[in-house]
């Protein structure tokens, strides 16, 4: 059983599926933009997510939905300053969803314990890897295609090669590989068929060059579920749960979701059915 080392405690991976509750403090996130963009609303929602079963709270202060409008690191930090000190006092670890090194360092100094990077440590020449190593913070490293990338071959092989580069960057920065969780990046530059392939074959990502890798699945309310069901984004929680259960039975360790209350119940059944 793998253990992630945090400043306050350790987290076991494999004993049960861990649930990361999504808390976006943005005006424009694709599903819940503007809902929790005041300190009072954000803290209340975080407490609700914990009561519903969240093991981790993942805070996003910049939307990364398709065609998102980037904000500066200063603006992202400004949004976090209002809520992060209070959220860091909650009884579960806080993860910071950012690809900017300055924001990552601010958040880890201010009580966040996990770094969630949509560019898999490959955006800024390894600066975020150095920051994670400085704080010995676990990193959720997501697969993401760079601009103008032309797919060539099997999506699973592509993701594995991406994660090999992530490991190389982590090694150079002094960040232990044991502190890295991989997220295959459903919907980030991938096609509908590629997303389906990832979901069907996600267990193949559990082993990379002989090493067992913890996996996070972030499929909550995503476009692929809309394609399959014809439902609008805020109607996709049952579909999200079905995808999460399928992922858990294929080896996923963590799911990242909006509707924690509903999906935590599904996770309990999936955990009981795992062999």
Coordinates of C-alpha atoms in Angstrom, one line a residue:
X1 CA 0.0 0.0 0.0
X2 CA 1.5 3.4 -1.1
X3 CA 1.6 6.3 1.4
X4 CA 1.6 9.9 0.4
X5 CA 3.5 12.1 3.0
X6 CA 1.8 15.4 3.9
X7 CA 3.0 18.0 6.4
X8 CA 0.2 17.1 8.9
X9 CA -0.3 13.4 8.3
X10 CA 0.0 10.6 5.8
X11 CA -2.6 9.4 3.3
X12 CA -2.9 5.7 2.4
X13 CA -3.7 4.8 -1.2
X14 CA -5.4 1.6 -1.9
X15 CA -7.3 1.0 1.4
X16 CA -10.3 2.9 0.0
X17 CA -11.0 5.2 -2.9
X18 CA -10.2 8.7 -1.9
X19 CA -12.6 11.4 -2.9
X20 CA -11.4 14.9 -3.9
X21 CA -14.2 17.5 -3.7
X22 CA -13.9 20.3 -6.2
X23 CA -14.2 23.9 -4.9
X24 CA -13.8 26.5 -7.6
X25 CA -13.5 30.1 -6.4
X26 CA -13.7 31.5 -9.9
X27 CA -16.4 33.5 -11.7
X28 CA -16.1 31.3 -14.9
X29 CA -15.5 27.6 -14.2
X30 CA -17.5 25.4 -16.6
X31 CA -19.8 23.9 -14.0
X32 CA -19.8 26.0 -10.9
X33 CA -18.3 29.3 -11.8
X34 CA -19.5 32.2 -9.6
X35 CA -21.1 29.9 -7.0
X36 CA -18.4 30.0 -4.4
X37 CA -16.4 33.1 -5.1
X38 CA -16.8 34.8 -1.6
X39 CA -15.1 33.6 1.5
X40 CA -18.3 32.7 3.2
X41 CA -19.7 30.7 0.3
X42 CA -16.4 28.9 -0.2
X43 CA -15.9 27.9 3.4
X44 CA -19.5 26.7 3.7
X45 CA -19.2 24.6 0.6
X46 CA -15.9 23.1 1.7
X47 CA -17.5 22.1 5.0
X48 CA -20.4 20.6 3.1
X49 CA -18.1 18.6 0.9
X50 CA -16.3 17.2 4.0
X51 CA -19.6 16.2 5.6
X52 CA -20.6 14.5 2.4
X53 CA -17.4 12.4 2.4
X54 CA -14.6 14.4 0.8
X55 CA -11.1 13.2 1.8
X56 CA -9.4 16.1 0.0
X57 CA -10.6 19.6 -1.0
X58 CA -9.2 20.8 -4.4
X59 CA -9.3 24.6 -4.8
X60 CA -9.2 26.2 -8.2
X61 CA -8.8 30.0 -8.5
X62 CA -8.5 30.0 -12.3
X63 CA -10.8 28.2 -14.7
X64 CA -9.2 25.7 -17.0
X65 CA -12.4 24.8 -18.9
X66 CA -12.1 24.6 -22.7
X67 CA -11.3 28.1 -24.2
X68 CA -10.7 29.5 -20.7
X69 CA -9.4 33.0 -20.3
X70 CA -6.1 33.0 -18.3
X71 CA -5.6 35.2 -15.3
X72 CA -2.4 36.5 -13.8
X73 CA -0.7 34.9 -10.9
X74 CA -1.4 38.0 -8.9
X75 CA -5.2 37.7 -9.5
X76 CA -5.1 34.0 -8.7
X77 CA -3.3 34.7 -5.4
X78 CA -5.7 37.5 -4.7
X79 CA -8.7 35.1 -5.0
X80 CA -6.9 32.6 -2.7
X81 CA -5.8 35.1 -0.1
X82 CA -9.5 35.6 1.0
X83 CA -10.2 31.9 1.7
X84 CA -7.1 29.7 1.9
X85 CA -6.1 30.5 5.5
X86 CA -9.5 29.5 6.7
X87 CA -9.7 26.4 4.5
X88 CA -6.3 25.3 5.7
X89 CA -7.8 24.9 9.2
X90 CA -10.3 22.2 8.0
X91 CA -9.7 18.6 9.0
X92 CA -8.8 17.4 5.4
X93 CA -5.8 18.2 3.2
X94 CA -6.2 21.1 0.7
X95 CA -5.0 20.6 -2.8
X96 CA -4.2 23.7 -5.0
X97 CA -5.2 23.4 -8.7
X98 CA -2.7 25.7 -10.5
X99 CA -0.1 25.5 -13.2
X100 CA 1.7 28.7 -12.0
X101 CA 4.8 28.3 -9.9
X102 CA 4.2 31.6 -8.0
X103 CA 0.7 30.5 -7.0
X104 CA 1.9 27.0 -6.1
X105 CA 4.5 28.4 -3.7
X106 CA 2.0 30.9 -2.2
X107 CA -0.6 28.2 -1.6
X108 CA 1.8 25.7 -0.1
X109 CA 3.2 28.3 2.2
X110 CA -0.3 29.2 3.2
X111 CA -1.5 25.8 4.2
X112 CA -2.3 23.8 1.1
X113 CA -0.5 20.4 1.1
X114 CA -1.0 19.0 -2.4
X115 CA -0.2 20.5 -5.8
X116 CA -2.6 19.7 -8.7
X117 CA -0.9 20.6 -12.0
X118 CA -2.8 20.3 -15.3
X119 CA 0.5 20.3 -17.2
X120 CA 2.1 17.5 -15.3
X121 CA 5.1 19.6 -14.1
X122 CA 6.0 20.3 -17.8
X123 CA 4.8 23.9 -18.2
X124 CA 7.6 26.0 -16.7
X125 CA 10.9 24.2 -17.1
X126 CA 10.5 22.3 -13.8
X127 CA 9.9 25.3 -11.4
X128 CA 6.8 23.7 -9.9
X129 CA 8.7 20.5 -9.4
X130 CA 11.3 22.4 -7.4
X131 CA 8.6 24.0 -5.3
X132 CA 6.9 20.7 -4.6
X133 CA 10.3 19.2 -3.6
X134 CA 10.9 22.2 -1.3
X135 CA 7.7 21.4 0.6
X136 CA 7.8 17.7 -0.1
X137 CA 4.3 18.1 -1.4
X138 CA 2.5 15.3 -3.3
X139 CA 1.8 16.3 -6.9
X140 CA -1.2 15.3 -9.0
X141 CA 0.4 15.4 -12.5
X142 CA -2.1 15.5 -15.3
X143 CA -1.6 14.5 -18.9
X144 CA -2.2 17.5 -21.2
X145 CA -1.3 18.0 -24.8
X146 CA 0.8 21.0 -25.7
X147 CA -0.4 23.5 -28.3
X148 CA -0.1 22.3 -31.9
X149 CA 0.5 18.7 -30.8
X150 CA -0.3 16.2 -33.5
X151 CA -1.4 12.8 -32.1
X152 CA 0.5 9.9 -33.5
X153 CA -0.5 6.4 -32.4
X154 CA -2.0 5.0 -29.3
X155 CA -3.3 7.4 -26.7
X156 CA -2.2 5.1 -23.8
X157 CA 1.3 4.9 -25.1
X158 CA 1.3 8.7 -25.5
X159 CA 0.2 9.2 -21.9
X160 CA 2.9 6.9 -20.7
X161 CA 5.5 8.8 -22.5
X162 CA 4.2 12.0 -21.1
X163 CA 4.4 10.7 -17.6
X164 CA 8.0 9.5 -18.2
X165 CA 8.9 13.1 -18.9
X166 CA 7.1 14.1 -15.7
X167 CA 9.3 11.6 -13.7
X168 CA 12.4 12.9 -15.4
X169 CA 11.5 16.5 -14.3
X170 CA 10.7 15.3 -10.8
X171 CA 14.0 13.4 -10.5
X172 CA 16.0 16.5 -11.6
X173 CA 14.2 18.6 -9.0
X174 CA 14.6 16.1 -6.2
X175 CA 10.9 15.3 -5.9
X176 CA 10.5 11.6 -5.0
X177 CA 8.5 9.6 -7.5
X178 CA 6.5 8.2 -4.6
X179 CA 5.0 11.6 -4.1
X180 CA 3.5 11.7 -7.6
X181 CA -0.1 10.7 -8.7
X182 CA -1.0 10.5 -12.3
X183 CA -4.2 11.9 -13.9
X184 CA -4.7 10.8 -17.5
X185 CA -6.5 14.1 -18.3
X186 CA -9.9 13.3 -19.6
X187 CA -11.0 16.0 -22.0
X188 CA -7.8 18.0 -22.1
X189 CA -7.0 18.1 -25.8
X190 CA -8.3 14.5 -26.3
X191 CA -11.1 13.4 -28.6
X192 CA -14.2 11.6 -27.6
X193 CA -12.8 8.3 -28.8
X194 CA -9.6 8.9 -27.0
X195 CA -11.4 9.6 -23.8
X196 CA -13.4 6.4 -24.1
X197 CA -10.1 4.5 -24.8
X198 CA -8.6 6.0 -21.6
X199 CA -11.7 5.0 -19.5
X200 CA -11.7 1.5 -21.0
X201 CA -8.0 0.9 -20.6
X202 CA -7.1 3.0 -17.6
X203 CA -5.7 0.0 -15.8
X204 CA -2.8 0.0 -18.3
X205 CA -1.6 3.2 -16.7
X206 CA -1.2 1.6 -13.3
X207 CA 2.2 0.3 -14.2
X208 CA 4.9 2.4 -15.7
X209 CA 8.3 0.8 -16.5
X210 CA 7.7 -1.8 -13.7
X211 CA 6.5 0.8 -11.1
X212 CA 3.0 0.9 -9.7
X213 CA 1.5 4.3 -10.1
X214 CA -1.4 5.8 -8.1
X215 CA -4.1 7.2 -10.4
X216 CA -6.6 10.0 -10.1
X217 CA -9.7 10.1 -12.4
X218 CA -11.1 13.5 -13.1
X219 CA -14.2 12.9 -15.2
X220 CA -16.8 14.9 -13.3
X221 CA -19.5 16.3 -15.5
X222 CA -17.1 16.3 -18.5
X223 CA -17.9 16.6 -22.2
X224 CA -17.5 12.9 -22.9
X225 CA -20.4 12.2 -20.5
X226 CA -22.5 14.8 -22.3
X227 CA -21.7 13.1 -25.6
X228 CA -22.7 9.7 -24.2
X229 CA -25.9 10.8 -22.5
X230 CA -27.1 14.0 -24.2
X231 CA -27.3 15.7 -20.8
X232 CA -26.2 19.2 -19.9
X233 CA -23.2 19.6 -17.6
X234 CA -25.1 20.0 -14.3
X235 CA -27.2 16.9 -15.2
X236 CA -24.3 14.5 -15.4
X237 CA -23.7 13.4 -11.8
X238 CA -25.1 9.9 -12.3
X239 CA -23.0 9.5 -15.4
X240 CA -20.0 10.8 -13.4
X241 CA -20.6 8.2 -10.8
X242 CA -20.8 5.4 -13.4
X243 CA -17.5 6.4 -14.9
X244 CA -15.9 6.6 -11.4
X245 CA -17.1 3.1 -10.5
X246 CA -15.7 1.8 -13.7
X247 CA -12.4 3.5 -13.0
X248 CA -12.2 2.2 -9.4
X249 CA -12.8 -1.4 -10.6
X250 CA -9.9 -0.8 -13.0
X251 CA -7.5 0.4 -10.3
X252 CA -8.1 4.1 -9.8
X253 CA -7.2 5.3 -6.3
X254 CA -8.7 8.8 -6.2
X255 CA -11.7 10.4 -7.9
X256 CA -12.2 14.2 -8.3
X257 CA -15.8 15.2 -8.3
X258 CA -18.3 18.0 -7.8
X259 CA -21.2 16.0 -6.2
X260 CA -19.4 14.3 -3.4
X261 CA -22.5 13.1 -1.5
X262 CA -23.9 11.1 -4.4
X263 CA -20.6 9.7 -5.7
X264 CA -19.2 8.8 -2.3
X265 CA -22.0 6.2 -2.0
X266 CA -21.1 4.7 -5.3
X267 CA -17.5 4.6 -4.4
X268 CA -18.3 2.5 -1.3
X269 CA -20.0 -0.1 -3.4
X270 CA -17.2 -0.1 -5.9
X271 CA -14.6 -0.6 -3.1
X272 CA -16.6 -3.5 -1.8
X273 CA -16.6 -5.2 -5.2
X274 CA -12.9 -4.8 -5.8
X275 CA -11.1 -8.1 -5.8

